[in-house]
Amino acid sequence: MNSSPRVVALINLKGGTSKTTSSVYLADALREAGFRVTMVDADPQGSALRWQGLADLPVPVMGMPTPTLHRQIWRVIDPAGVDIVVIDSPPLEEQMGIVASILRVATDVIVPMAPTMMELDRINPVWNALADAQGSRDTDPNVWVLLNRTVANAASTNTIRGLLEEQHKPVFETTIPRLEAYAQAFGSSVPASDADGHYLDVAAELLDAWKQN
């Protein structure tokens, strides 16, 4: 890792896209990979903070649901003491100011979505927000779509992947299946419910991408 922390933000237009679940699991997977990781809960609903209170997660979580996050984050988090910050963002359509602030500091953006035409239709506002943030930062973040709640052997996963790639939207090779362990994960121990290591595979893809930067 370089001297500046990576800031990985999980963003989507609406709620209910598994942003919090993916944020918590990915943060823990990156910790398992040996990095010093802190989570920021930037959603006013505070779901990640509540999860931390219920399960005593192995990754620290702090609340920062503010449209000035880009100015506050390195006052609250010592950049010398962390390798990666994972941000659980609020829905873009509800908290555009907070998400715009997140995009001013994010080095990497992950867009979790199910492989459905409805969710595909909702993804362009995220790319529009990324374009709007270009004038307020020196370099653009890496961006990937993370297909989640996938069904084994369903044609929908490859269909949506193909449509995203036609739109020049990068997609992780790893997909997150629709499992009861993830659906009921809130408030539970993260490593115990990720026995198959799906988020470890996402973390490995991230690390490979960073090595190539």
PDB file of C-alpha atoms in Angstrom:
ATOM      1  CA  MET A   1       0.000   0.000   0.000  1.00  0.00           C
ATOM      2  CA  ASN A   2       1.144   3.566  -0.588  1.00  0.00           C
ATOM      3  CA  SER A   3       1.300   6.211   2.134  1.00  0.00           C
ATOM      4  CA  SER A   4      -2.195   7.520   1.388  1.00  0.00           C
ATOM      5  CA  PRO A   5      -5.117   5.365   2.541  1.00  0.00           C
ATOM      6  CA  ARG A   6      -7.468   3.884  -0.009  1.00  0.00           C
ATOM      7  CA  VAL A   7     -11.062   5.054   0.436  1.00  0.00           C
ATOM      8  CA  VAL A   8     -13.558   2.466  -0.815  1.00  0.00           C
ATOM      9  CA  ALA A   9     -17.137   3.755  -1.052  1.00  0.00           C
ATOM     10  CA  LEU A  10     -20.180   1.578  -1.681  1.00  0.00           C
ATOM     11  CA  ILE A  11     -22.814   3.612  -3.497  1.00  0.00           C
ATOM     12  CA  ASN A  12     -26.152   3.105  -5.189  1.00  0.00           C
ATOM     13  CA  LEU A  13     -29.173   5.198  -6.079  1.00  0.00           C
ATOM     14  CA  LYS A  14     -31.576   3.474  -3.699  1.00  0.00           C
ATOM     15  CA  GLY A  15     -31.589   1.586  -0.429  1.00  0.00           C
ATOM     16  CA  GLY A  16     -32.039  -2.175  -0.231  1.00  0.00           C
ATOM     17  CA  THR A  17     -29.115  -2.960  -2.523  1.00  0.00           C
ATOM     18  CA  SER A  18     -26.958  -4.588   0.189  1.00  0.00           C
ATOM     19  CA  LYS A  19     -24.622  -1.600   0.577  1.00  0.00           C
ATOM     20  CA  THR A  20     -24.304  -2.042   4.336  1.00  0.00           C
ATOM     21  CA  THR A  21     -23.897  -5.814   4.205  1.00  0.00           C
ATOM     22  CA  SER A  22     -21.290  -5.524   1.466  1.00  0.00           C
ATOM     23  CA  SER A  23     -19.473  -2.722   3.307  1.00  0.00           C
ATOM     24  CA  VAL A  24     -19.214  -4.712   6.523  1.00  0.00           C
ATOM     25  CA  TYR A  25     -18.166  -7.951   4.859  1.00  0.00           C
ATOM     26  CA  LEU A  26     -15.653  -6.267   2.555  1.00  0.00           C
ATOM     27  CA  ALA A  27     -14.115  -4.300   5.404  1.00  0.00           C
ATOM     28  CA  ASP A  28     -13.622  -7.521   7.342  1.00  0.00           C
ATOM     29  CA  ALA A  29     -12.225  -9.315   4.282  1.00  0.00           C
ATOM     30  CA  LEU A  30      -9.641  -6.546   3.809  1.00  0.00           C
ATOM     31  CA  ARG A  31      -8.769  -6.799   7.506  1.00  0.00           C
ATOM     32  CA  GLU A  32      -8.331 -10.560   7.054  1.00  0.00           C
ATOM     33  CA  ALA A  33      -5.920  -9.748   4.212  1.00  0.00           C
ATOM     34  CA  GLY A  34      -3.708  -7.949   6.723  1.00  0.00           C
ATOM     35  CA  PHE A  35      -4.680  -4.293   6.309  1.00  0.00           C
ATOM     36  CA  ARG A  36      -5.595  -1.730   8.937  1.00  0.00           C
ATOM     37  CA  VAL A  37      -9.219  -0.999   8.097  1.00  0.00           C
ATOM     38  CA  THR A  38     -11.735   1.496   9.437  1.00  0.00           C
ATOM     39  CA  MET A  39     -15.368   1.761   8.424  1.00  0.00           C
ATOM     40  CA  VAL A  40     -17.294   5.010   8.101  1.00  0.00           C
ATOM     41  CA  ASP A  41     -21.074   4.886   8.353  1.00  0.00           C
ATOM     42  CA  ALA A  42     -22.167   7.894   6.312  1.00  0.00           C
ATOM     43  CA  ASP A  43     -25.841   6.914   6.240  1.00  0.00           C
ATOM     44  CA  PRO A  44     -28.048   8.875   8.681  1.00  0.00           C
ATOM     45  CA  GLN A  45     -29.877   5.600   9.397  1.00  0.00           C
ATOM     46  CA  GLY A  46     -26.687   4.334  11.052  1.00  0.00           C
ATOM     47  CA  SER A  47     -27.099   0.655  10.149  1.00  0.00           C
ATOM     48  CA  ALA A  48     -23.376  -0.158  10.224  1.00  0.00           C
ATOM     49  CA  LEU A  49     -22.986   1.553  13.590  1.00  0.00           C
ATOM     50  CA  ARG A  50     -25.947  -0.424  14.930  1.00  0.00           C
ATOM     51  CA  TRP A  51     -24.418  -3.638  13.578  1.00  0.00           C
ATOM     52  CA  GLN A  52     -21.169  -2.798  15.362  1.00  0.00           C
ATOM     53  CA  GLY A  53     -23.080  -2.303  18.597  1.00  0.00           C
ATOM     54  CA  LEU A  54     -24.841  -5.651  18.289  1.00  0.00           C
ATOM     55  CA  ALA A  55     -21.956  -7.809  17.103  1.00  0.00           C
ATOM     56  CA  ASP A  56     -18.758  -6.050  18.217  1.00  0.00           C
ATOM     57  CA  LEU A  57     -17.360  -6.189  14.696  1.00  0.00           C
ATOM     58  CA  PRO A  58     -13.580  -6.672  14.356  1.00  0.00           C
ATOM     59  CA  VAL A  59     -13.353  -3.487  12.258  1.00  0.00           C
ATOM     60  CA  PRO A  60     -13.980  -0.141  13.997  1.00  0.00           C
ATOM     61  CA  VAL A  61     -16.980   1.836  12.744  1.00  0.00           C
ATOM     62  CA  MET A  62     -17.505   5.578  13.108  1.00  0.00           C
ATOM     63  CA  GLY A  63     -20.442   7.700  12.072  1.00  0.00           C
ATOM     64  CA  MET A  64     -19.993  10.575   9.638  1.00  0.00           C
ATOM     65  CA  PRO A  65     -23.358  11.271   7.931  1.00  0.00           C
ATOM     66  CA  THR A  66     -22.467  14.745   6.763  1.00  0.00           C
ATOM     67  CA  PRO A  67     -22.116  16.612   3.446  1.00  0.00           C
ATOM     68  CA  THR A  68     -18.783  17.910   4.736  1.00  0.00           C
ATOM     69  CA  LEU A  69     -17.319  14.411   5.100  1.00  0.00           C
ATOM     70  CA  HIS A  70     -14.566  15.239   2.607  1.00  0.00           C
ATOM     71  CA  ARG A  71     -13.323  17.982   4.937  1.00  0.00           C
ATOM     72  CA  GLN A  72     -13.768  16.074   8.191  1.00  0.00           C
ATOM     73  CA  ILE A  73     -12.589  12.568   7.418  1.00  0.00           C
ATOM     74  CA  TRP A  74      -8.845  13.128   7.900  1.00  0.00           C
ATOM     75  CA  ARG A  75      -9.473  15.209  11.011  1.00  0.00           C
ATOM     76  CA  VAL A  76     -11.323  12.287  12.591  1.00  0.00           C
ATOM     77  CA  ILE A  77      -9.239   9.432  11.141  1.00  0.00           C
ATOM     78  CA  ASP A  78      -5.457   9.600  11.347  1.00  0.00           C
ATOM     79  CA  PRO A  79      -4.315   8.720   7.806  1.00  0.00           C
ATOM     80  CA  ALA A  80      -1.031   7.418   9.225  1.00  0.00           C
ATOM     81  CA  GLY A  81      -2.902   4.823  11.260  1.00  0.00           C
ATOM     82  CA  VAL A  82      -5.078   3.243   8.592  1.00  0.00           C
ATOM     83  CA  ASP A  83      -4.537   1.572   5.223  1.00  0.00           C
ATOM     84  CA  ILE A  84      -8.130   1.409   3.966  1.00  0.00           C
ATOM     85  CA  VAL A  85     -11.333   3.250   4.828  1.00  0.00           C
ATOM     86  CA  VAL A  86     -14.575   1.584   3.728  1.00  0.00           C
ATOM     87  CA  ILE A  87     -17.567   3.942   3.526  1.00  0.00           C
ATOM     88  CA  ASP A  88     -21.159   2.752   3.755  1.00  0.00           C
ATOM     89  CA  SER A  89     -23.038   5.472   1.908  1.00  0.00           C
ATOM     90  CA  PRO A  90     -26.695   6.510   2.077  1.00  0.00           C
ATOM     91  CA  PRO A  91     -28.962   6.159  -0.972  1.00  0.00           C
ATOM     92  CA  LEU A  92     -27.941   8.728  -3.572  1.00  0.00           C
ATOM     93  CA  GLU A  93     -31.538   9.773  -4.252  1.00  0.00           C
ATOM     94  CA  GLU A  94     -32.088  10.629  -0.568  1.00  0.00           C
ATOM     95  CA  GLN A  95     -28.745  12.137   0.442  1.00  0.00           C
ATOM     96  CA  MET A  96     -27.121  13.558  -2.679  1.00  0.00           C
ATOM     97  CA  GLY A  97     -25.035  16.033  -0.666  1.00  0.00           C
ATOM     98  CA  ILE A  98     -23.465  13.320   1.487  1.00  0.00           C
ATOM     99  CA  VAL A  99     -22.738  11.097  -1.506  1.00  0.00           C
ATOM    100  CA  ALA A 100     -21.209  14.019  -3.419  1.00  0.00           C
ATOM    101  CA  SER A 101     -18.917  14.621  -0.462  1.00  0.00           C
ATOM    102  CA  ILE A 102     -17.940  10.945  -0.343  1.00  0.00           C
ATOM    103  CA  LEU A 103     -17.082  11.019  -4.031  1.00  0.00           C
ATOM    104  CA  ARG A 104     -14.629  13.854  -3.411  1.00  0.00           C
ATOM    105  CA  VAL A 105     -12.418  11.538  -1.338  1.00  0.00           C
ATOM    106  CA  ALA A 106     -13.159   8.050  -2.698  1.00  0.00           C
ATOM    107  CA  THR A 107     -10.297   6.302  -4.474  1.00  0.00           C
ATOM    108  CA  ASP A 108     -12.538   3.356  -5.317  1.00  0.00           C
ATOM    109  CA  VAL A 109     -16.305   3.106  -5.811  1.00  0.00           C
ATOM    110  CA  ILE A 110     -18.262  -0.138  -5.694  1.00  0.00           C
ATOM    111  CA  VAL A 111     -21.862  -0.227  -6.909  1.00  0.00           C
ATOM    112  CA  PRO A 112     -23.664  -3.279  -5.488  1.00  0.00           C
ATOM    113  CA  MET A 113     -26.715  -4.368  -7.455  1.00  0.00           C
ATOM    114  CA  ALA A 114     -28.825  -7.437  -8.164  1.00  0.00           C
ATOM    115  CA  PRO A 115     -28.802  -8.685 -11.775  1.00  0.00           C
ATOM    116  CA  THR A 116     -32.225  -7.324 -12.712  1.00  0.00           C
ATOM    117  CA  MET A 117     -33.339  -4.921 -15.417  1.00  0.00           C
ATOM    118  CA  MET A 118     -34.863  -2.633 -12.784  1.00  0.00           C
ATOM    119  CA  GLU A 119     -31.569  -2.217 -10.940  1.00  0.00           C
ATOM    120  CA  LEU A 120     -29.715  -1.812 -14.214  1.00  0.00           C
ATOM    121  CA  ASP A 121     -32.071   1.039 -15.058  1.00  0.00           C
ATOM    122  CA  ARG A 122     -31.146   2.754 -11.785  1.00  0.00           C
ATOM    123  CA  ILE A 123     -27.388   2.651 -12.187  1.00  0.00           C
ATOM    124  CA  ASN A 124     -26.786   5.616 -14.493  1.00  0.00           C
ATOM    125  CA  PRO A 125     -27.404   8.260 -11.770  1.00  0.00           C
ATOM    126  CA  VAL A 126     -24.344   6.872  -9.951  1.00  0.00           C
ATOM    127  CA  TRP A 127     -22.202   7.470 -13.057  1.00  0.00           C
ATOM    128  CA  ASN A 128     -23.746  10.933 -13.390  1.00  0.00           C
ATOM    129  CA  ALA A 129     -22.733  11.700  -9.802  1.00  0.00           C
ATOM    130  CA  LEU A 130     -19.210  10.494 -10.562  1.00  0.00           C
ATOM    131  CA  ALA A 131     -19.077  12.831 -13.550  1.00  0.00           C
ATOM    132  CA  ASP A 132     -20.294  15.726 -11.401  1.00  0.00           C
ATOM    133  CA  ALA A 133     -17.480  15.066  -8.916  1.00  0.00           C
ATOM    134  CA  GLN A 134     -14.745  15.259 -11.542  1.00  0.00           C
ATOM    135  CA  GLY A 135     -14.251  18.974 -11.127  1.00  0.00           C
ATOM    136  CA  SER A 136     -13.664  18.711  -7.391  1.00  0.00           C
ATOM    137  CA  ARG A 137     -10.828  16.160  -7.358  1.00  0.00           C
ATOM    138  CA  ASP A 138      -7.467  15.593  -8.992  1.00  0.00           C
ATOM    139  CA  THR A 139      -7.926  11.976 -10.092  1.00  0.00           C
ATOM    140  CA  ASP A 140     -10.971   9.855 -10.846  1.00  0.00           C
ATOM    141  CA  PRO A 141     -11.748   6.827  -8.669  1.00  0.00           C
ATOM    142  CA  ASN A 142     -11.743   3.251  -9.870  1.00  0.00           C
ATOM    143  CA  VAL A 143     -15.342   2.064 -10.275  1.00  0.00           C
ATOM    144  CA  TRP A 144     -16.801  -1.440 -10.345  1.00  0.00           C
ATOM    145  CA  VAL A 145     -20.241  -3.002 -10.227  1.00  0.00           C
ATOM    146  CA  LEU A 146     -20.629  -5.859  -7.738  1.00  0.00           C
ATOM    147  CA  LEU A 147     -23.409  -8.233  -8.757  1.00  0.00           C
ATOM    148  CA  ASN A 148     -25.076  -9.577  -5.631  1.00  0.00           C
ATOM    149  CA  ARG A 149     -28.131 -11.629  -4.690  1.00  0.00           C
ATOM    150  CA  THR A 150     -27.340 -13.788  -7.715  1.00  0.00           C
ATOM    151  CA  VAL A 151     -29.070 -17.129  -8.297  1.00  0.00           C
ATOM    152  CA  ALA A 152     -27.018 -20.163  -9.266  1.00  0.00           C
ATOM    153  CA  ASN A 153     -27.278 -21.086 -12.950  1.00  0.00           C
ATOM    154  CA  ALA A 154     -29.677 -18.206 -13.671  1.00  0.00           C
ATOM    155  CA  ALA A 155     -29.173 -16.571 -17.062  1.00  0.00           C
ATOM    156  CA  SER A 156     -29.862 -13.143 -15.568  1.00  0.00           C
ATOM    157  CA  THR A 157     -26.354 -12.784 -14.111  1.00  0.00           C
ATOM    158  CA  ASN A 158     -24.554 -13.143 -17.437  1.00  0.00           C
ATOM    159  CA  THR A 159     -27.216 -11.101 -19.233  1.00  0.00           C
ATOM    160  CA  ILE A 160     -26.847  -8.131 -16.902  1.00  0.00           C
ATOM    161  CA  ARG A 161     -23.056  -8.488 -16.863  1.00  0.00           C
ATOM    162  CA  GLY A 162     -23.030  -8.323 -20.636  1.00  0.00           C
ATOM    163  CA  LEU A 163     -25.261  -5.238 -20.720  1.00  0.00           C
ATOM    164  CA  LEU A 164     -23.068  -3.475 -18.160  1.00  0.00           C
ATOM    165  CA  GLU A 165     -19.930  -4.268 -20.118  1.00  0.00           C
ATOM    166  CA  GLU A 166     -21.589  -2.950 -23.292  1.00  0.00           C
ATOM    167  CA  GLN A 167     -22.060   0.309 -21.373  1.00  0.00           C
ATOM    168  CA  HIS A 168     -18.325   0.238 -20.442  1.00  0.00           C
ATOM    169  CA  LYS A 169     -19.100  -0.281 -16.765  1.00  0.00           C
ATOM    170  CA  PRO A 170     -16.509  -2.598 -15.160  1.00  0.00           C
ATOM    171  CA  VAL A 171     -17.911  -5.575 -13.252  1.00  0.00           C
ATOM    172  CA  PHE A 172     -16.201  -7.740 -10.633  1.00  0.00           C
ATOM    173  CA  GLU A 173     -15.703 -11.322 -11.725  1.00  0.00           C
ATOM    174  CA  THR A 174     -16.807 -12.390  -8.256  1.00  0.00           C
ATOM    175  CA  THR A 175     -20.538 -12.426  -7.623  1.00  0.00           C
ATOM    176  CA  ILE A 176     -22.304 -12.596  -4.271  1.00  0.00           C
ATOM    177  CA  PRO A 177     -25.006 -15.268  -4.219  1.00  0.00           C
ATOM    178  CA  ARG A 178     -28.415 -14.872  -2.677  1.00  0.00           C
ATOM    179  CA  LEU A 179     -27.893 -16.717   0.593  1.00  0.00           C
ATOM    180  CA  GLU A 180     -29.811 -16.727   3.841  1.00  0.00           C
ATOM    181  CA  ALA A 181     -26.516 -16.133   5.673  1.00  0.00           C
ATOM    182  CA  TYR A 182     -26.213 -12.722   3.992  1.00  0.00           C
ATOM    183  CA  ALA A 183     -29.914 -11.872   4.119  1.00  0.00           C
ATOM    184  CA  GLN A 184     -29.966 -12.456   7.897  1.00  0.00           C
ATOM    185  CA  ALA A 185     -26.421 -11.263   8.621  1.00  0.00           C
ATOM    186  CA  PHE A 186     -27.277  -7.966  10.341  1.00  0.00           C
ATOM    187  CA  GLY A 187     -26.105  -8.080  13.939  1.00  0.00           C
ATOM    188  CA  SER A 188     -24.182 -11.333  13.536  1.00  0.00           C
ATOM    189  CA  SER A 189     -20.490 -12.133  13.516  1.00  0.00           C
ATOM    190  CA  VAL A 190     -19.166 -11.485  10.025  1.00  0.00           C
ATOM    191  CA  PRO A 191     -16.466 -14.174   9.658  1.00  0.00           C
ATOM    192  CA  ALA A 192     -18.837 -16.881  10.914  1.00  0.00           C
ATOM    193  CA  SER A 193     -21.384 -16.117   8.206  1.00  0.00           C
ATOM    194  CA  ASP A 194     -18.954 -15.787   5.268  1.00  0.00           C
ATOM    195  CA  ALA A 195     -17.755 -19.358   5.328  1.00  0.00           C
ATOM    196  CA  ASP A 196     -17.551 -19.525   1.529  1.00  0.00           C
ATOM    197  CA  GLY A 197     -15.326 -16.457   1.365  1.00  0.00           C
ATOM    198  CA  HIS A 198     -17.129 -14.548  -1.373  1.00  0.00           C
ATOM    199  CA  TYR A 199     -16.026 -11.174  -0.046  1.00  0.00           C
ATOM    200  CA  LEU A 200     -12.478 -12.430   0.360  1.00  0.00           C
ATOM    201  CA  ASP A 201     -12.570 -12.990  -3.402  1.00  0.00           C
ATOM    202  CA  VAL A 202     -13.844  -9.431  -3.964  1.00  0.00           C
ATOM    203  CA  ALA A 203     -11.036  -8.135  -1.751  1.00  0.00           C
ATOM    204  CA  ALA A 204      -8.515 -10.135  -3.781  1.00  0.00           C
ATOM    205  CA  GLU A 205      -9.792  -8.546  -6.999  1.00  0.00           C
ATOM    206  CA  LEU A 206      -9.440  -5.106  -5.427  1.00  0.00           C
ATOM    207  CA  LEU A 207      -5.879  -5.808  -4.317  1.00  0.00           C
ATOM    208  CA  ASP A 208      -4.923  -7.049  -7.781  1.00  0.00           C
ATOM    209  CA  ALA A 209      -6.331  -3.859  -9.306  1.00  0.00           C
ATOM    210  CA  TRP A 210      -4.401  -1.683  -6.852  1.00  0.00           C
ATOM    211  CA  LYS A 211      -1.161  -3.457  -7.677  1.00  0.00           C
ATOM    212  CA  GLN A 212      -1.677  -2.530 -11.326  1.00  0.00           C
ATOM    213  CA  ASN A 213      -2.292   1.164 -10.571  1.00  0.00           C
TER     214      ASN A 213
END
